[in-house]
Each structure stands twice: as structure tokens, then as C-alpha cells.
Coordinates of C-alpha atoms in Angstrom, one line a residue:
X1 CA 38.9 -85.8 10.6
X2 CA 36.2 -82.8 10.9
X3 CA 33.3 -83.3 12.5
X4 CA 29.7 -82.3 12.8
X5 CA 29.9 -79.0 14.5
X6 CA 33.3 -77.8 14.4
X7 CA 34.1 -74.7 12.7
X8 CA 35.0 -74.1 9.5
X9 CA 37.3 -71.0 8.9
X10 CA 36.2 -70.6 5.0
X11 CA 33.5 -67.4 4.9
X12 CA 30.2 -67.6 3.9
X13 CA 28.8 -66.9 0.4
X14 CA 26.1 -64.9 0.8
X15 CA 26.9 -62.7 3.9
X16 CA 31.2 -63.2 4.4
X17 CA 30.9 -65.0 8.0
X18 CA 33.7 -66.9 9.0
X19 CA 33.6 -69.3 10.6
X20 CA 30.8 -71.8 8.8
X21 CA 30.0 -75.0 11.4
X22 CA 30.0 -78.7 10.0
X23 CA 26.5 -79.8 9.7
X24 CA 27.7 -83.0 8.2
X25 CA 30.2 -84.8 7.5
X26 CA 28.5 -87.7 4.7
X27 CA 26.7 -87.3 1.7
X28 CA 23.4 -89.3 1.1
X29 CA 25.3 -92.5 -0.5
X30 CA 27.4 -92.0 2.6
X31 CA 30.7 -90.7 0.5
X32 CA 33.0 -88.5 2.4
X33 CA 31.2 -84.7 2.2
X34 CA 31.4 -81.7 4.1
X35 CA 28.6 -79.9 4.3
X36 CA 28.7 -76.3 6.4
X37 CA 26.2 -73.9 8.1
X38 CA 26.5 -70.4 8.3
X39 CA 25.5 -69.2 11.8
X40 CA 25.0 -65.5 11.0
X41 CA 22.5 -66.0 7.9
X42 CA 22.0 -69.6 8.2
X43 CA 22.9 -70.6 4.7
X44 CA 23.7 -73.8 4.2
X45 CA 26.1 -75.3 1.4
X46 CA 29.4 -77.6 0.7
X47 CA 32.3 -76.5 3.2
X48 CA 34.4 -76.1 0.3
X49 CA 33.4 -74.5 -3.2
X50 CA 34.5 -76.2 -6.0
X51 CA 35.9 -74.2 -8.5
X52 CA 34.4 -73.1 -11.7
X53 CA 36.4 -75.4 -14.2
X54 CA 35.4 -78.3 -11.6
X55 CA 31.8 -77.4 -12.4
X56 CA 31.9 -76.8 -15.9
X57 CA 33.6 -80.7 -16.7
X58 CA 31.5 -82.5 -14.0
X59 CA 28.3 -80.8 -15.4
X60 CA 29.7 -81.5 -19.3
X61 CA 30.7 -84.7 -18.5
X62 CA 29.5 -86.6 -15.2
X63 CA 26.4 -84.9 -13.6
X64 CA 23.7 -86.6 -16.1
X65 CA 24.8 -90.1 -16.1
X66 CA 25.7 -90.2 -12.2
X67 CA 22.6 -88.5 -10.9
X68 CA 20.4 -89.4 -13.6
X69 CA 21.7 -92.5 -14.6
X70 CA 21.7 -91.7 -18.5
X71 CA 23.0 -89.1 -21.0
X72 CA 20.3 -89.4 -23.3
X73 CA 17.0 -89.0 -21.3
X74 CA 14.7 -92.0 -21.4
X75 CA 11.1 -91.9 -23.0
X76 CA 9.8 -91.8 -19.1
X77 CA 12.4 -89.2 -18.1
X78 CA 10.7 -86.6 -21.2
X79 CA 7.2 -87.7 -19.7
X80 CA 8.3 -86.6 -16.4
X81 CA 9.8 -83.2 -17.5
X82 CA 7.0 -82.2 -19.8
X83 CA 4.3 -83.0 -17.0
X84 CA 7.0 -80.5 -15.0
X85 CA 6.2 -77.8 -18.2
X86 CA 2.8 -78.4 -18.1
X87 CA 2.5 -77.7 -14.8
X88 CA 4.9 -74.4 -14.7
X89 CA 3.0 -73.3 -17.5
X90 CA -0.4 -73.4 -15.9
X91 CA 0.7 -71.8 -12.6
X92 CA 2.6 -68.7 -14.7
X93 CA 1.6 -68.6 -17.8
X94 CA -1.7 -66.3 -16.8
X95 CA 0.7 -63.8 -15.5
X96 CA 1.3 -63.4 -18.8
X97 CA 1.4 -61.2 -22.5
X98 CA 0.3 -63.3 -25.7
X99 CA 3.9 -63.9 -27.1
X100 CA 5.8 -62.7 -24.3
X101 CA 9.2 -63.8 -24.2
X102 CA 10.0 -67.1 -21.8
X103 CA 13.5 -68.1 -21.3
X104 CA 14.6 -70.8 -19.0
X105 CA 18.2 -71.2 -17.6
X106 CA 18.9 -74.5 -17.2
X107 CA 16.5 -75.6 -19.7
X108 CA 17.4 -79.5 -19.3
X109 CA 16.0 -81.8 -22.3
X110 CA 13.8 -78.6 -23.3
X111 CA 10.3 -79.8 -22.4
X112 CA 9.3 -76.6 -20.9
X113 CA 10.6 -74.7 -23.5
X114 CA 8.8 -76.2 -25.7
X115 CA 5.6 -76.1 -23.6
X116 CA 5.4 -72.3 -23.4
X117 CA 6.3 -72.0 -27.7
X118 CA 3.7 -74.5 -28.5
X119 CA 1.2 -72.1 -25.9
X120 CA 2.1 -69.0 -28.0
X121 CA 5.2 -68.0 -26.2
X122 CA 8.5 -66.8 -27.4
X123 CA 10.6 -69.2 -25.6
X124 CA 14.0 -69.8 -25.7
X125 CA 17.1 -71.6 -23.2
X126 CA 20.6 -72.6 -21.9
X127 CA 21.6 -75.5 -20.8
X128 CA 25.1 -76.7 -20.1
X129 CA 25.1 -80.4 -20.7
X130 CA 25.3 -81.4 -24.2
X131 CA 24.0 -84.9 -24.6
X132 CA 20.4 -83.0 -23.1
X133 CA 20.5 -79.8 -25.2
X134 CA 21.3 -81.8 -28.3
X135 CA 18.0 -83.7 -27.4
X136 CA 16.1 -80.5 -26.8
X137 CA 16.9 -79.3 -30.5
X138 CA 16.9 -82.3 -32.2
X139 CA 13.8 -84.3 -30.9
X140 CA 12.1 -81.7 -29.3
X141 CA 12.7 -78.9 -31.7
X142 CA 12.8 -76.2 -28.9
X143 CA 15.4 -73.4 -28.5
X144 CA 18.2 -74.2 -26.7
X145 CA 22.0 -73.5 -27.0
X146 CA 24.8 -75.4 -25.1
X147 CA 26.0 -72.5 -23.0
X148 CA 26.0 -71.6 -19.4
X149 CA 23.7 -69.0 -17.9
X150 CA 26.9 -67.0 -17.1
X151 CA 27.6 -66.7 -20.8
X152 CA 26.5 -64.3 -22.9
X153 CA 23.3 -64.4 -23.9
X154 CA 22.2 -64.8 -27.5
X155 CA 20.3 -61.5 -28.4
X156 CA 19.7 -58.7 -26.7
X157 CA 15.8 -59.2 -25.8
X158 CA 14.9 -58.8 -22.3
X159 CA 12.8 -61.4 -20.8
X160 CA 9.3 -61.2 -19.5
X161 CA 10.1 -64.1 -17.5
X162 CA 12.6 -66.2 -16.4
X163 CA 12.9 -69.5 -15.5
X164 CA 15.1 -70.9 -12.7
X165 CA 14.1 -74.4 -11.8
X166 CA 16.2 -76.8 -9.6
X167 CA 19.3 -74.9 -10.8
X168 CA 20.5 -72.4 -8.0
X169 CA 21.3 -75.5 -6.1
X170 CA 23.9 -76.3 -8.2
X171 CA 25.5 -73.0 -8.4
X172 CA 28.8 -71.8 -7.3
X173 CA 28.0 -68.5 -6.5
X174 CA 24.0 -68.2 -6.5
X175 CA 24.2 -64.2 -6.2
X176 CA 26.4 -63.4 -8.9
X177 CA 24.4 -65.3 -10.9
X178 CA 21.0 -64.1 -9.8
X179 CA 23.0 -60.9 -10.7
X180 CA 23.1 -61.9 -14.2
X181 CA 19.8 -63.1 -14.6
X182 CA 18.5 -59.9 -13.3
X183 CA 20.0 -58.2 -15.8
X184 CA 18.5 -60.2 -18.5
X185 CA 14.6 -59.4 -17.1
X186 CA 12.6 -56.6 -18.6
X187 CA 12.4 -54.0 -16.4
X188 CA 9.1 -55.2 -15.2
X189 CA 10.2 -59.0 -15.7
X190 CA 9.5 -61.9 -13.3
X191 CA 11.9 -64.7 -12.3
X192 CA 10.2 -67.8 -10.9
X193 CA 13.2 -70.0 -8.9
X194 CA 12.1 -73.1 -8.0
X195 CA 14.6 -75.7 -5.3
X196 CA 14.2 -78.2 -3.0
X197 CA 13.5 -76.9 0.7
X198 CA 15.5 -77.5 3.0
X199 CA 13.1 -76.9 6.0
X200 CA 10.6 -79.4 4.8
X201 CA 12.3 -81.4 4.2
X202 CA 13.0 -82.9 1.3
X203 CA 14.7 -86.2 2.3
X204 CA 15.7 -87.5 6.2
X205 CA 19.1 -86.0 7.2
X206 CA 21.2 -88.7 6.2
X207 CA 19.4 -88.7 2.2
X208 CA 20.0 -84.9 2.4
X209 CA 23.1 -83.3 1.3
X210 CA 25.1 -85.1 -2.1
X211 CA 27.9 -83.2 -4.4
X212 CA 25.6 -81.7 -6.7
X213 CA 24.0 -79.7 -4.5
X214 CA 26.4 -77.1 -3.8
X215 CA 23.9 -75.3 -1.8
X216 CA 20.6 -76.2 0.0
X217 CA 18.3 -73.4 0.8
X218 CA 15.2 -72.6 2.7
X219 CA 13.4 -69.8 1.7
X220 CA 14.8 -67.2 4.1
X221 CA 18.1 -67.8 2.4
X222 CA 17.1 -67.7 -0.9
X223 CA 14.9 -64.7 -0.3
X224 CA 18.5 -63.0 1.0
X225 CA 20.2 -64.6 -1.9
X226 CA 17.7 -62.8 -3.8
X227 CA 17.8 -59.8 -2.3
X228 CA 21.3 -59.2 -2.7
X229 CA 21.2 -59.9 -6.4
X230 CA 18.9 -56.8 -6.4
X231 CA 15.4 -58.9 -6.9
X232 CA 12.4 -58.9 -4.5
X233 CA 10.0 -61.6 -3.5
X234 CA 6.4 -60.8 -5.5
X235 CA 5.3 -63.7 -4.3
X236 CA 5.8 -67.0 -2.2
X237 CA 4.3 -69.8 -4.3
X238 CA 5.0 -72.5 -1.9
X239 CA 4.0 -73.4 1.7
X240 CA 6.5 -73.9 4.5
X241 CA 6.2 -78.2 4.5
X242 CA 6.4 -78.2 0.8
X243 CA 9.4 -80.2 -0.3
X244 CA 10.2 -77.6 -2.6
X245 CA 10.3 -73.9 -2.6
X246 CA 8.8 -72.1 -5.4
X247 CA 9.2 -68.1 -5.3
X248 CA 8.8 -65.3 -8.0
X249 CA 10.7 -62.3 -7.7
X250 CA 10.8 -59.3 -9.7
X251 CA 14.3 -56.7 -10.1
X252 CA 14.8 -54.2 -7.1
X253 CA 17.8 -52.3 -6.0
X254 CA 19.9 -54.9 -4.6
X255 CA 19.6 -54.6 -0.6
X256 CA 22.4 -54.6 1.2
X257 CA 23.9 -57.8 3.7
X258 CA 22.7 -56.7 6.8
X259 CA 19.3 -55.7 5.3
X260 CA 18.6 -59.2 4.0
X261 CA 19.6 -62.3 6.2
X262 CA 17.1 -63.3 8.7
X263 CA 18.9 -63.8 12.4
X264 CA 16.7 -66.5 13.4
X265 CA 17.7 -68.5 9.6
X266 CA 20.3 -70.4 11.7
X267 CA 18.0 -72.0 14.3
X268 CA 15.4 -73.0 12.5
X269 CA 17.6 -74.7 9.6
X270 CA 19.4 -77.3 12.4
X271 CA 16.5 -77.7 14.0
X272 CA 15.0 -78.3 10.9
X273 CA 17.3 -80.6 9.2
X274 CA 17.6 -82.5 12.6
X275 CA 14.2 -83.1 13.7
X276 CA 13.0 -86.0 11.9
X277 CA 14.8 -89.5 12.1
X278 CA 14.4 -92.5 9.4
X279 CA 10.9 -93.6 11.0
X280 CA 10.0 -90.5 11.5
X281 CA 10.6 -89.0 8.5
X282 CA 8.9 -91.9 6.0
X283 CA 6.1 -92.3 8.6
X284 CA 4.7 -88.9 7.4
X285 CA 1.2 -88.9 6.3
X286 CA 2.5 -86.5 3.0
X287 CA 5.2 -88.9 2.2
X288 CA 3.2 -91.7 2.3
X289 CA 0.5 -89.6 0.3
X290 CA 3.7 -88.5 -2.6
X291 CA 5.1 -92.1 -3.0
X292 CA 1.5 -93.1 -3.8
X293 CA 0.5 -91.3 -5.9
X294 CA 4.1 -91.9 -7.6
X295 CA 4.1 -95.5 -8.0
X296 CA 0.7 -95.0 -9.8
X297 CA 2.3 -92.2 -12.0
X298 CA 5.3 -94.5 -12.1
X299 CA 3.4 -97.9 -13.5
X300 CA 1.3 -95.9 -15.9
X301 CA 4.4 -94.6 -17.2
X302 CA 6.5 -97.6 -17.8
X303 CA 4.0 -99.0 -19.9
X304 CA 2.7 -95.5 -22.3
X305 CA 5.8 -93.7 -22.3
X306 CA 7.7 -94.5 -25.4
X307 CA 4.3 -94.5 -27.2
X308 CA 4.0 -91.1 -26.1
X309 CA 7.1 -90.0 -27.0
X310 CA 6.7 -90.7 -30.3
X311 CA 3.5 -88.9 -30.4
X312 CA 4.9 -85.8 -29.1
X313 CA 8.1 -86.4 -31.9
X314 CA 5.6 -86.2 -34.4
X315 CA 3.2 -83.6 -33.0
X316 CA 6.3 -81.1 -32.9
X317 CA 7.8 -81.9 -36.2
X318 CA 4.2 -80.9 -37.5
X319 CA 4.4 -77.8 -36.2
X320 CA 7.7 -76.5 -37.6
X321 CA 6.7 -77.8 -41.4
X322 CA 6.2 -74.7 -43.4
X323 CA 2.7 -74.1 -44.3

């Protein structure tokens, strides 16, 4: 049996270390999961990779109903992600042309797809898992195709900006793919890449780590991840205690390994990950401040959301009738 803090001899993907150290053995439901630390660039993921045909059928077939709990995403589910839309929108859509082109990889049920076209925006996405995209196009009416972001994309038009949002986590090799989203930025494109942060943290140490996060970042190793990938930071949009990190890059000759990784990543992460303890940890004056204010969101909902739904159904379908 391995255990917390015995090496691992598999290298690391982002900087080719061997060997990774067990930084636990459980996920958050307490299932049998190794997760591994890197202790040259301190990035943090499952000890072993799945492959890529693993991915592909557990995020065809299993991912929405085991972590969401439905294939077909509730009324309140749509509420939540279009309030996410809204809010994206409003942080980048200032930093932007009229009618430049959005597109969002990963685009889930399509809500913020369809929040940027309905703002004026040319906005288009992928998204993997079929019962969602077939909800994005049907009910929402927003452009997405059932494809991975490691596909080929549809046309040939660059983006202005691109949209990354609780996706890298689930990667299984975040700079290759950053690679290829790179690739599909205009030259002067921006990529906003939005995960939960490991140094906050996002949930006590025993919540933390679960088999659909292949990796867990903070934002030194993203910001390597990045790097590599040949994309620099234009700008941190997220403080160090917030439970997720939010950064915008824009393409950059890719810097090399060595050039990248933070020395010091590997410290702070276990000290990180280690320093609060179930009291602790819910005792926090900002998680007692979040679960507030979601309960509130949360009863609201319950009660409005399928009206609203509806209302949105029919707003939408207005807008694509000729005339």
C-alpha cells in the first residue's frame, strides 16, 4: 500500500521530475486515489495519468451524472451557469471589439456562449459531453459542437478571446493543450483560464483531491503551465485566498522548463494543502460569509428557477426568428 509521502517513480508533467511524492492517498468520498506532488515545480496531480481513451468515455459517459448528478442540467443548474456568463462577461467583455470573436473550450450547457452572442459577440464552443451540448443548441440556441478542444476546430477564425473555465483541471496533459489553444488566439488574443486554487483552498484536505481533477493547481503552476505552452500572464485576476484562480494570458514564445517553475512552488503547496484541519477550515470568516450568501441564492432559486428557464427559452428563440 503507498503512502502519503513516499515516492513515486512516474515523472512530472510539466517539468519531467521523477520522483513525484504521495500527497494522498484518498479522494474526497474517501475512495482509494493517489494523488502526487512534484518536488521540483510543485505541481500537483493524480499519481497515475489516465489515458486518453479513459478520458474521452468517462467524460462521454460518466463525468455529468456522477459529479453533477444529472445528464440533462436542471432548471437551477442553467440559473447557476448563466449567473457564471454574466459574470465573465462583465469582468472581460470591456476588454473587448464590438463583434469580436468569443470561443469557449469547454463550453458546458452553453450559457456563456450565449451570454456573449446575445451582448453582440461572435461566440462560438466545444464541449465533449453530449447530453450538455445537445442542451446548448437545442434550448439555448448557442454554438456549440460535440468535440474536444484537441480536435480540430471548425473554421479557421482566430479568436480574440478564449475561454478556459474549470477545464485545465480535467486535463491530461494541460500544456499540450494550452498549446493548441494558443494556436487558435489571434495574434493579439487573450485566454482567460479560470480553476479552483489550490493554495486557498478550495475545500479542507480530506474534500480536496477526487478523480476528475486530474490536476490541482495554484497559480505558480499554472503560470509555468502557461508558460511553457508559449502564453504569458497579462494579468492576475484573482487574489491569493480566493478559492479560485482566475488569470488572463496572452501568446508568447513558449519559455523554456527551467525558466518557468517557481523553486519555492513545492513548499508553499504542502504547507498549503496542510494547514487547515476540519474546524479550522469551516470556521473561516470567508466560508462562513460564501455558504451564506449561498443558501440565500440557493432558496431563491429553488422556487424561480424553472420560471426563469422558460423565460430565457423564449427570450432566445425570439431572437433567432427571422425578421
Amino acid at each position: 500500500m503507498t503512502l502519503p509521502g513516499e515516492p513515486i517513480e512516474s515523472p512530472c508533467t510539466l517539468c519531467a521530475d521523477a520522483p513525484r511524492q504521495i500527497l494522498s492517498a484518498r479522494d474526497r468520498r474517501g475512495a482509494p486515489l493517489l494523488t502526487a506532488i512534484c518536488r521540483r515545480c510543485g505541481l500537483v496531480s493524480h499519481a497515475d495519468i489516465p489515458t486518453e481513451e479513459a478520458l474521452r468515455a468517462f467524460y462521454a459517459q460518466r463525468y455529468r451524472a456522477e459529479y453533477h448528478g444529472e445528464v440533462t442540467p436542471s432548471p437551477k443548474r442553467v440559473r447557476r451557469a448563466w449567473r457564471q456568463g454574466e459574470r465573465l462577461l462583465a469582468r472581460l467583455g470591456p476588454r473587448l471589439a464590438p463583434g469580436a470573436r468569443v470561443h469557449e473550450f469547454g463550453a458546458g450547457i452553453g450559457c456563456t456562449v450565449k451570454v456573449f452572442e446575445r451582448a453582440g459577440f461572435d461566440a462560438t464552443g466545444v464541449e465533449p459531453g453530449l447530453g450538455f451540448q445537445r442542451f446548448a443548441e437545442a434550448r439555448l440556441r448557442a454554438r456549440v459542437r460535440c468535440a474536444t478542444l484537441d480536435e480540430p476546430a471548425a473554421d479557421d477564425h482566430p479568436a480574440d478571446l478564449g475561454l478556459l473555465v474549470h477545464v485545465i483541471e480535467h486535463l491530461r496533459d494541460p500544456v499540450a493543450s494550452l498549446e493548441t489553444i494558443r494556436d487558435r488566439l489571434a495574434p493579439d488574443g487573450l485566454l482567460y483560464v479560470e480553476c479552483p486554487n489550490l493554495e486557498a483552498p478550495f475545500a479542507r484536505f480530506g474534500r480536496m483531491f477526487h478523480e476528475a481533477h486530474i490536476y490541482n493547481f495554484t497559480a505558480a503552476t499554472l503560470d509555468a503551465a502557461a508558460a511553457v505552452a508559449g502564453l504569458s500572464l497579462a494579468e492576475p485576476m484573482s487574489g491569493p485566498r480566493d478559492e479560485n484562480l482566475a488569470r488572463l494570458y496572452r501568446p508568447a514564445a513558449p519559455a523554456a522548463v527551467e525558466d518557468a517553475i517557481d523553486p519555492g512552488a513545492y513548499a508553499r503547496t504542502t504547507h498549503a494543502v496542510r494547514r487547515l484541519n476540519v474546524v479550522t477550515y469551516h470556521l473561516r470568516p470567508r466560508y462562513l460569509r460564501t455558504r451564506a450568501r449561498k443558501i440565500g441564492e440557493r432558496a431563491t432559486e429553488a422556487a424561480t428557477a424553472r420560471r426563469w428557464l422558460a423565460r430565457l427559452e423564449r427570450a432566445v428563440a425570439a431572437d433567432a426568428a427571422p425578421g
